GROMACS .gro file of C-alpha atoms in nm:
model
  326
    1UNK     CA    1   3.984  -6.285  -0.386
    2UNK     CA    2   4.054  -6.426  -0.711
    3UNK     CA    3   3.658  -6.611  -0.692
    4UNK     CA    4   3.563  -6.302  -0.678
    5UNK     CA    5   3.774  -6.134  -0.936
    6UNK     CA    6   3.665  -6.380  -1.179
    7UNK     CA    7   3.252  -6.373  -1.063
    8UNK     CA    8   3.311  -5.967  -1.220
    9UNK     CA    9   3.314  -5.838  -0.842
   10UNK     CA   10   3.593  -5.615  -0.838
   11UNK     CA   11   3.519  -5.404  -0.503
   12UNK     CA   12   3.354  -5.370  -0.219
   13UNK     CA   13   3.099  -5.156  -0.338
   14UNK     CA   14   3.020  -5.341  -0.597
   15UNK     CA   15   2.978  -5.646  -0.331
   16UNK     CA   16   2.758  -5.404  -0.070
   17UNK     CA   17   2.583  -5.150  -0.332
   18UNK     CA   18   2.496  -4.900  -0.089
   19UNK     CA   19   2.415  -4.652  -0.417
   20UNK     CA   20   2.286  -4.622  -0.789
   21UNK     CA   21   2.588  -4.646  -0.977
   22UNK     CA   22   2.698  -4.302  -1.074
   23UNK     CA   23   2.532  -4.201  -1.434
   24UNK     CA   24   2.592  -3.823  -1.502
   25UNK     CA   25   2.881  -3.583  -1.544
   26UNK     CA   26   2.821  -3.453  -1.178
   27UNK     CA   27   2.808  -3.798  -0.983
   28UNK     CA   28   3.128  -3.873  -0.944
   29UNK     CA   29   3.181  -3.519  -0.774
   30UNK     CA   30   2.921  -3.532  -0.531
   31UNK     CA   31   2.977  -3.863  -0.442
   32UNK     CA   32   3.370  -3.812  -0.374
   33UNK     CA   33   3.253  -3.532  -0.123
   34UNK     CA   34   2.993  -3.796   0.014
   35UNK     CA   35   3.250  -4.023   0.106
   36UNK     CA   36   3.501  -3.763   0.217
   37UNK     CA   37   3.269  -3.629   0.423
   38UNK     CA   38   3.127  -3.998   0.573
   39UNK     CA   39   3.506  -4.073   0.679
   40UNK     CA   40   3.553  -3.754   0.828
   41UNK     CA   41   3.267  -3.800   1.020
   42UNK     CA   42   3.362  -4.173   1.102
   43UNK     CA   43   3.672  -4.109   1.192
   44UNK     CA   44   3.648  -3.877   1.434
   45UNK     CA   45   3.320  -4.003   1.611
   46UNK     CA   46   3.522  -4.353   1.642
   47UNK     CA   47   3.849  -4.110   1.756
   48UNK     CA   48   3.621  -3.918   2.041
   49UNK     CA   49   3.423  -4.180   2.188
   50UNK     CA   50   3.716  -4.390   2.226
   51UNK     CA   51   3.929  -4.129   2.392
   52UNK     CA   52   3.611  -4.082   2.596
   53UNK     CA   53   3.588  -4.443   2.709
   54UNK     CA   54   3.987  -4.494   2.753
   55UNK     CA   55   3.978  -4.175   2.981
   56UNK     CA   56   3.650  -4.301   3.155
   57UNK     CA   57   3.830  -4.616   3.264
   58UNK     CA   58   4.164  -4.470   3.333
   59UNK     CA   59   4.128  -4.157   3.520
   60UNK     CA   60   3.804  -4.280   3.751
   61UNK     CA   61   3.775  -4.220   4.078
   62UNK     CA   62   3.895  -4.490   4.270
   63UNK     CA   63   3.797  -4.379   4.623
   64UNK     CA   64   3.595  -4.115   4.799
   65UNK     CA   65   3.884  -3.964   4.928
   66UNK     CA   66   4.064  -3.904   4.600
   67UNK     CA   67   4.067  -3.544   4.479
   68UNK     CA   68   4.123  -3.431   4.112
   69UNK     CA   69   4.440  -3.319   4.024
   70UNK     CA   70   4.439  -2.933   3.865
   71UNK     CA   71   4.545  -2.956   3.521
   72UNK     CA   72   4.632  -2.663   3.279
   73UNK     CA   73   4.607  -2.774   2.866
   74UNK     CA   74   4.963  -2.699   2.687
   75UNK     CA   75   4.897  -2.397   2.430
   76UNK     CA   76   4.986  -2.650   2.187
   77UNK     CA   77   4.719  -2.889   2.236
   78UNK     CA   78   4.463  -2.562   2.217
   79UNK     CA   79   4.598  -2.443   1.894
   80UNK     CA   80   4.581  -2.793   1.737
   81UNK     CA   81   4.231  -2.886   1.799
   82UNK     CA   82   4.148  -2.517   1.682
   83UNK     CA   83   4.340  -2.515   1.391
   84UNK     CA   84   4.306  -2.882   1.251
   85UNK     CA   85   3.940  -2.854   1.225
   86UNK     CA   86   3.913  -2.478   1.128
   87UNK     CA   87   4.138  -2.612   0.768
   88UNK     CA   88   3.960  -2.938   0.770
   89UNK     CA   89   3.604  -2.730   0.769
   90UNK     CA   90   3.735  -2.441   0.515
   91UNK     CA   91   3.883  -2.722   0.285
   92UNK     CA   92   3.548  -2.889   0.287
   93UNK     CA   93   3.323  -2.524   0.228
   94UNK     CA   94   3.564  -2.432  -0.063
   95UNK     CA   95   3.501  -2.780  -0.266
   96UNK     CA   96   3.158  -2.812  -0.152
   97UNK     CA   97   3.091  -2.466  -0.254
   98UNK     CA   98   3.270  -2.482  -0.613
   99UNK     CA   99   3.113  -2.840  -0.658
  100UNK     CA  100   2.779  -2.647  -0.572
  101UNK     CA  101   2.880  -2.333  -0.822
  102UNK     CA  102   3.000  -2.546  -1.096
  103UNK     CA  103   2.620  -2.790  -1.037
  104UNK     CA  104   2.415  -2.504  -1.064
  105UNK     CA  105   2.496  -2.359  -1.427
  106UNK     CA  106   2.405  -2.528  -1.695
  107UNK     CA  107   2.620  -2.542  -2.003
  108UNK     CA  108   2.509  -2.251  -2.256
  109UNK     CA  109   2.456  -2.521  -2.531
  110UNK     CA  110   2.167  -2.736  -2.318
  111UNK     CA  111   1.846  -2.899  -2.444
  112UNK     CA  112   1.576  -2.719  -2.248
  113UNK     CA  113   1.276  -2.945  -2.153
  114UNK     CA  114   0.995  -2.818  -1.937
  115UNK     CA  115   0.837  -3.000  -1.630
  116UNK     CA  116   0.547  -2.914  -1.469
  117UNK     CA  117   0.500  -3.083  -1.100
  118UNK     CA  118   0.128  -3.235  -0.990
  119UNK     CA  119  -0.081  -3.435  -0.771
  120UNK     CA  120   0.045  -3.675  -0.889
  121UNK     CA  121   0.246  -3.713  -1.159
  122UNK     CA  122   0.539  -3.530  -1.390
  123UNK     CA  123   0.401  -3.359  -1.666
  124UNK     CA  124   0.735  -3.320  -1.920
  125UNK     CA  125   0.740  -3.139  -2.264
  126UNK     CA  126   1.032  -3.092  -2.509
  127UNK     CA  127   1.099  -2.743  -2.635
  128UNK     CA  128   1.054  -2.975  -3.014
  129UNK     CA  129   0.664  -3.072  -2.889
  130UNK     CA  130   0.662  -3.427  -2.738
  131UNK     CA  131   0.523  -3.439  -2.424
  132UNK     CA  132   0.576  -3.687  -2.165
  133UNK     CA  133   0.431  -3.826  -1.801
  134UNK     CA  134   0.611  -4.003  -1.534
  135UNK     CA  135   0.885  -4.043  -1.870
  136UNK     CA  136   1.172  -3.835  -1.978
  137UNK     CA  137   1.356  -3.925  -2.261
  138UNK     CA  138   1.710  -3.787  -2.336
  139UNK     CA  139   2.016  -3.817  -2.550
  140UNK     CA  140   2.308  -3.945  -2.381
  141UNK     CA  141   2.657  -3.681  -2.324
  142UNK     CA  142   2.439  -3.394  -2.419
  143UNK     CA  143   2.345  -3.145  -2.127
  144UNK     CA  144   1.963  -3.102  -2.010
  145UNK     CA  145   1.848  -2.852  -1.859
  146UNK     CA  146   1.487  -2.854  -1.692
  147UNK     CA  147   1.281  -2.572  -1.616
  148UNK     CA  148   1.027  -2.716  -1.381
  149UNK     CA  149   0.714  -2.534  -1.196
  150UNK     CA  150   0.455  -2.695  -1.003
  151UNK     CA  151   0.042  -2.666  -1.051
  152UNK     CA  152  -0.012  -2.727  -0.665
  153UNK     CA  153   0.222  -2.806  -0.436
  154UNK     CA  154   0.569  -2.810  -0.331
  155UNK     CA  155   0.748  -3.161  -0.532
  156UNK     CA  156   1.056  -3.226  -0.562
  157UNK     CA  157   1.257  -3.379  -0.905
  158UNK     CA  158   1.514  -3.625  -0.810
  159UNK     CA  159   1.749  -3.853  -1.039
  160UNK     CA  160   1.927  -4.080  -0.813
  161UNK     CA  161   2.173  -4.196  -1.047
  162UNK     CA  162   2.260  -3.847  -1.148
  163UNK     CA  163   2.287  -3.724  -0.831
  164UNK     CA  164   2.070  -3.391  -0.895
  165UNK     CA  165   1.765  -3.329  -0.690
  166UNK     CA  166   1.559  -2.991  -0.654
  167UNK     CA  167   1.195  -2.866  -0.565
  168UNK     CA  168   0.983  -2.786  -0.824
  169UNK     CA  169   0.750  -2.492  -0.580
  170UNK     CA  170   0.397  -2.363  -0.728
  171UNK     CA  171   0.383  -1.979  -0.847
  172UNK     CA  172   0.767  -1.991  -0.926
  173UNK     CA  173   1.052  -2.156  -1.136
  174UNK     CA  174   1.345  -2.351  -1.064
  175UNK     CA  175   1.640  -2.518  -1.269
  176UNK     CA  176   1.865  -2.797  -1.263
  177UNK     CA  177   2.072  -2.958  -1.524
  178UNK     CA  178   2.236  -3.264  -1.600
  179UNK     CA  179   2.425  -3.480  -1.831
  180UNK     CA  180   2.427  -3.800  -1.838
  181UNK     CA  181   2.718  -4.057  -1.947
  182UNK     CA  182   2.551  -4.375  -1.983
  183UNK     CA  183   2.243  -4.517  -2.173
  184UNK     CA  184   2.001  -4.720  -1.991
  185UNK     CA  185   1.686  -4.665  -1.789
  186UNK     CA  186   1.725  -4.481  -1.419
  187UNK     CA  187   1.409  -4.444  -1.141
  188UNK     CA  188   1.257  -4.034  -1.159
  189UNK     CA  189   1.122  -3.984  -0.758
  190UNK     CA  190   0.915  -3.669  -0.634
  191UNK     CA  191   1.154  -3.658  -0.285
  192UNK     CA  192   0.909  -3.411  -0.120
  193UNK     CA  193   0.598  -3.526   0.047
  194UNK     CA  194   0.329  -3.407  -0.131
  195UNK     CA  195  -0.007  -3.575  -0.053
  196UNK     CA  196  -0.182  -3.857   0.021
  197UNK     CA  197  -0.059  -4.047  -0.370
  198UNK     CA  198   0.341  -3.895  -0.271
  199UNK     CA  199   0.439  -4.245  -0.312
  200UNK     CA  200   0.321  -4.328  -0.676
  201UNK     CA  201   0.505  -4.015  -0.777
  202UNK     CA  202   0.755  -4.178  -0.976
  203UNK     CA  203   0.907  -4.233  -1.328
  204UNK     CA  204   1.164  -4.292  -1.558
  205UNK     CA  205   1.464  -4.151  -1.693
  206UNK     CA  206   1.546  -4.311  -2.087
  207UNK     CA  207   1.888  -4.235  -2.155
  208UNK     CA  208   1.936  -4.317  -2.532
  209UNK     CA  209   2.236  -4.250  -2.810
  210UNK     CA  210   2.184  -3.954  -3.043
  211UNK     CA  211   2.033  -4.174  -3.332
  212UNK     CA  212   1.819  -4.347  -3.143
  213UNK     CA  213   1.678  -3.999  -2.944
  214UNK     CA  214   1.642  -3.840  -3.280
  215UNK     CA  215   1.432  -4.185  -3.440
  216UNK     CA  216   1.218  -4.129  -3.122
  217UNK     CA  217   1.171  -3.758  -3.132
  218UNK     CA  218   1.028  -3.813  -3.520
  219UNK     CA  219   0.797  -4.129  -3.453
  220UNK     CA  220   0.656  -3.904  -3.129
  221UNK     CA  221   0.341  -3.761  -3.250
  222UNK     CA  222   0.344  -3.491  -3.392
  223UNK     CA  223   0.259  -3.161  -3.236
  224UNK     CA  224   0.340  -2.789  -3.202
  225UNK     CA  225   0.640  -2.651  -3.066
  226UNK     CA  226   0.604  -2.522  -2.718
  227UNK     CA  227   0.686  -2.181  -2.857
  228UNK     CA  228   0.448  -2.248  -3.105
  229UNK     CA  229   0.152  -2.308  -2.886
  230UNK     CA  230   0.289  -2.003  -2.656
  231UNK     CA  231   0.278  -1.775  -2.963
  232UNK     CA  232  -0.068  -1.940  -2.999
  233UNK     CA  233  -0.183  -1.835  -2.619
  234UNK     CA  234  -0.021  -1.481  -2.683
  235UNK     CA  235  -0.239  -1.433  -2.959
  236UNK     CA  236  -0.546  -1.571  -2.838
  237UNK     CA  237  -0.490  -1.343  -2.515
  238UNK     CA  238  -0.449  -1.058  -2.707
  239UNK     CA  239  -0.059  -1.006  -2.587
  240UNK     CA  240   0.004  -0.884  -2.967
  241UNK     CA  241  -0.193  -0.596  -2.960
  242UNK     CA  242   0.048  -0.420  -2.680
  243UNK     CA  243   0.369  -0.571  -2.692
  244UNK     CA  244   0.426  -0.488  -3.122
  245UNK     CA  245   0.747  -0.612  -3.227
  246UNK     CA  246   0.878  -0.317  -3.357
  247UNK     CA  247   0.838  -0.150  -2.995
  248UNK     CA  248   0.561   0.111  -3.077
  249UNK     CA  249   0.283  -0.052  -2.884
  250UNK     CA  250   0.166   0.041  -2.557
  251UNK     CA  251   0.393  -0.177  -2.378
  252UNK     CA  252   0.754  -0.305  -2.426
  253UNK     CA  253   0.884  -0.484  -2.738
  254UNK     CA  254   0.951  -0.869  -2.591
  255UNK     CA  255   1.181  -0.926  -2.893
  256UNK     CA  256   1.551  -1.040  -2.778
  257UNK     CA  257   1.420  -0.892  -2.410
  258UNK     CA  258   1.485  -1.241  -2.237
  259UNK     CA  259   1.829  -1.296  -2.026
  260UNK     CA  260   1.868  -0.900  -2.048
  261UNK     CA  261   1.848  -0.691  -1.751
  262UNK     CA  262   1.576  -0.426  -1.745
  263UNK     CA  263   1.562  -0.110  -1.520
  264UNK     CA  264   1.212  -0.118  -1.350
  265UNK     CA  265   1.019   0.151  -1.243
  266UNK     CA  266   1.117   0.128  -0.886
  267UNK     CA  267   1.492   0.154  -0.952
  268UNK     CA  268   1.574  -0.238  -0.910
  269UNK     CA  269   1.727  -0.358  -1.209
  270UNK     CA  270   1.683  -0.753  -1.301
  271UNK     CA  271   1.733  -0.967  -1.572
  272UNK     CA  272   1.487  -1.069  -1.790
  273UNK     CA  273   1.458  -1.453  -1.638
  274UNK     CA  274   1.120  -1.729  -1.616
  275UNK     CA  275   1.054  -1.577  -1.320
  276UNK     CA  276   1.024  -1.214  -1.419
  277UNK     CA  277   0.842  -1.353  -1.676
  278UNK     CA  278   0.570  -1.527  -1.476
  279UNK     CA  279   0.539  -1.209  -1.239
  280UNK     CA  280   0.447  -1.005  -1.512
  281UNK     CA  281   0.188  -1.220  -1.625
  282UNK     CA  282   0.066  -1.274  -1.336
  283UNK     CA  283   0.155  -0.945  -1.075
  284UNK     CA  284   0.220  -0.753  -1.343
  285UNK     CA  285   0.229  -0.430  -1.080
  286UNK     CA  286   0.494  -0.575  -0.945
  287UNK     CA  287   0.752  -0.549  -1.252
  288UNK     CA  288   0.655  -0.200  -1.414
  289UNK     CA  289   0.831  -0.082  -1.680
  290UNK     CA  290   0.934   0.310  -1.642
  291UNK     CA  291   0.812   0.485  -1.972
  292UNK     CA  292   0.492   0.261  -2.000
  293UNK     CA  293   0.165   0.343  -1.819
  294UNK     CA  294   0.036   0.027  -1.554
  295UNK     CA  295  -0.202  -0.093  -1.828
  296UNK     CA  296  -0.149  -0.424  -1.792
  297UNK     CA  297  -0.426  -0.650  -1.670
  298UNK     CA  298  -0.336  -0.984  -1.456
  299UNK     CA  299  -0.335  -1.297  -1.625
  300UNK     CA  300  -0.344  -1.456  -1.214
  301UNK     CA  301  -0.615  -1.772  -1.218
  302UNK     CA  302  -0.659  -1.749  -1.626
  303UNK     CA  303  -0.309  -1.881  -1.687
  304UNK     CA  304  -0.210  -2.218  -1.570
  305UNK     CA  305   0.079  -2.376  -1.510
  306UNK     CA  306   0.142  -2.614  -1.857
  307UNK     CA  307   0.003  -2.229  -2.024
  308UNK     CA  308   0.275  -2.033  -1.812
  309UNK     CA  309   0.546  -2.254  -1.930
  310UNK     CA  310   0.459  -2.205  -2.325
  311UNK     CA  311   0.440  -1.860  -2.309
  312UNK     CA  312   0.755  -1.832  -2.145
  313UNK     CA  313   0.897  -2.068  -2.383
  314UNK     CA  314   0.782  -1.813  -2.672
  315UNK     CA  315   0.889  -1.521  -2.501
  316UNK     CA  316   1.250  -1.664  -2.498
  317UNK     CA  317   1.268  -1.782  -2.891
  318UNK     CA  318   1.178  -1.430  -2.977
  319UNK     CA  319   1.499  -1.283  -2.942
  320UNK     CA  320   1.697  -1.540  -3.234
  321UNK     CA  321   1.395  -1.602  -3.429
  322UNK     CA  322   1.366  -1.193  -3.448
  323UNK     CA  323   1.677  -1.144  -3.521
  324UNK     CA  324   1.683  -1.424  -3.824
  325UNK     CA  325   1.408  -1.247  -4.000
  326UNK     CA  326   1.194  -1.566  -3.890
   0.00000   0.00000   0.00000
């Protein structure tokens, strides 16, 4: 023990690594409910199958002339292989839910970056203008929250280390967020089959300190903002000459509209997310505004994916920009 105290092992997971080491603010979480759950599950497989072999040998028929006893189970062994499991099980849903709750908001203060999913590579932009493939890099303790849509097919964004996986599906959005707690460099996989190059799919993850993120976000080349180049797209599409800013166009005002819940037309009221976005551009039947007549054309196979993403990104800095007199 003490060779291998002083060789810097210190456990036996360090000794069989059977996992990246846990790099995020959600890791150690999920992977206390990983190991909860494995020794759950080990125990009581080990528990059963040796009950089952101790009663195999024990209560086996010796001759052909033995007959089986008739047995009635006490109440008390019913009610405490009911109940045992029933709070083992609801003690497991409520942490597994909460952990799942508490995963699947991210922080209102996060660094939004983009990623767009294709055969086959990650296409990654920063709200700021870098863009990146099969690279992301981020600041370390800060929380990051990707907004990811795919060109083609289903893919699927997973961090090992971080413990945060999600599919990234074509004609939609999706989310996930993470923070991460140490600097150093961590494998990106697509974790959904997704053609005949699925396994070259991969990246990876740069997790610097603050300084050095900001030296590399001003030696990146420089380029337009996504909003910028959405503004750009809205123009160029002729968005402006409907949706006015001061709301007297033939269509809605998109200034401060985004995260807001809108009535629509058909009585269902949602809020204002990427998604509603998207379907507006793209099935814009499908999301009528009451008050406005169905004059909107759709944007479906003129709009791409990396376009989609700046025009949503433009649609939600409206609302402060607006508001700033920017």
């Amino acid at each position: 023990m003490m060779g291998l105290m002083q060789s810097g092992i210190t456990s036996l997971a360090d000794m069989i690594p059977i996992q990246p080491p846990a790099a995020s603010s959600v890791a150690e979480g999920v992977d206390k409910l990983y190991f909860v759950l494995s020794g759950i599950t080990i125990f009581f497989t080990v528990l059963i199958f040796s009950i089952i072999l101790v009663f195999m040998i024990k209560y086996r028929r010796r001759s052909d002339d033995e007959k089986t006893v008739e047995t009635h189970t006490p109440l008390v062994v019913e009610l405490t292989w009911t109940i045992i499991p029933s709070l083992i099980c609801a003690v497991l849903f409520v942490w597994s839910a909460a952990l799942y709750v508490r995963n699947g908001r991210p922080p209102q203060s996060s660094t939004e970056i983009f990623v767009i999913g294709k055969q086959w590579m990650w296409h990654l932009q920063h709200v700021e203008g870098p863009r990146e493939i099969n690279e992301l890099h981020v600041p370390v303790g800060v929380p990051i929250k990707l907004t990811m849509t795919s060109q083609d097919v289903i893919h699927d964004f997973y961090i090992p280390a971080f413990r945060v996986k999600k599919d990234v599906l074509p004609g939609r959005f999706s989310s996930l967020w993470f923070q991460a707690t140490e600097t150093g460099t961590y494998h990106l996989f697509c974790a959904q089959y997704c053609g005949t190059s699925h396994a070259n799919m991969i990246g990876w993850v740069y997790v610097m300190t603050p300084t050095d993120y900001a030296a590399w976000l001003a030696g990146g080349e420089k380029t337009e903002s996504l909003a910028q180049q959405g503004e750009r797209l809205f123009s160029q599409f002729g968005c402006n000459n409907c949706h006015t800013a001061e709301g007297n166009g033939r269509a809605p005002s998109l200034v401060g509209i985004y995260g807001k819940p809108q009535k629509l037309q058909s009585g269902e009221t949602r809020v204002v997310d990427e998604s509603l976005i998207q379907a507006a551009i793209l099935a814009p039947a499908t999301v009528h505004l009451p008050n406005y007549q169905a004059i909107m054309p759709t944007y479906q196979g003129q709009v791409d994916a990396e376009q989609m993403t700046q025009l949503v990104a433009y649609v939600k800095s409206l609302g402060s920009e607006e508001r700033n007199g920017k």
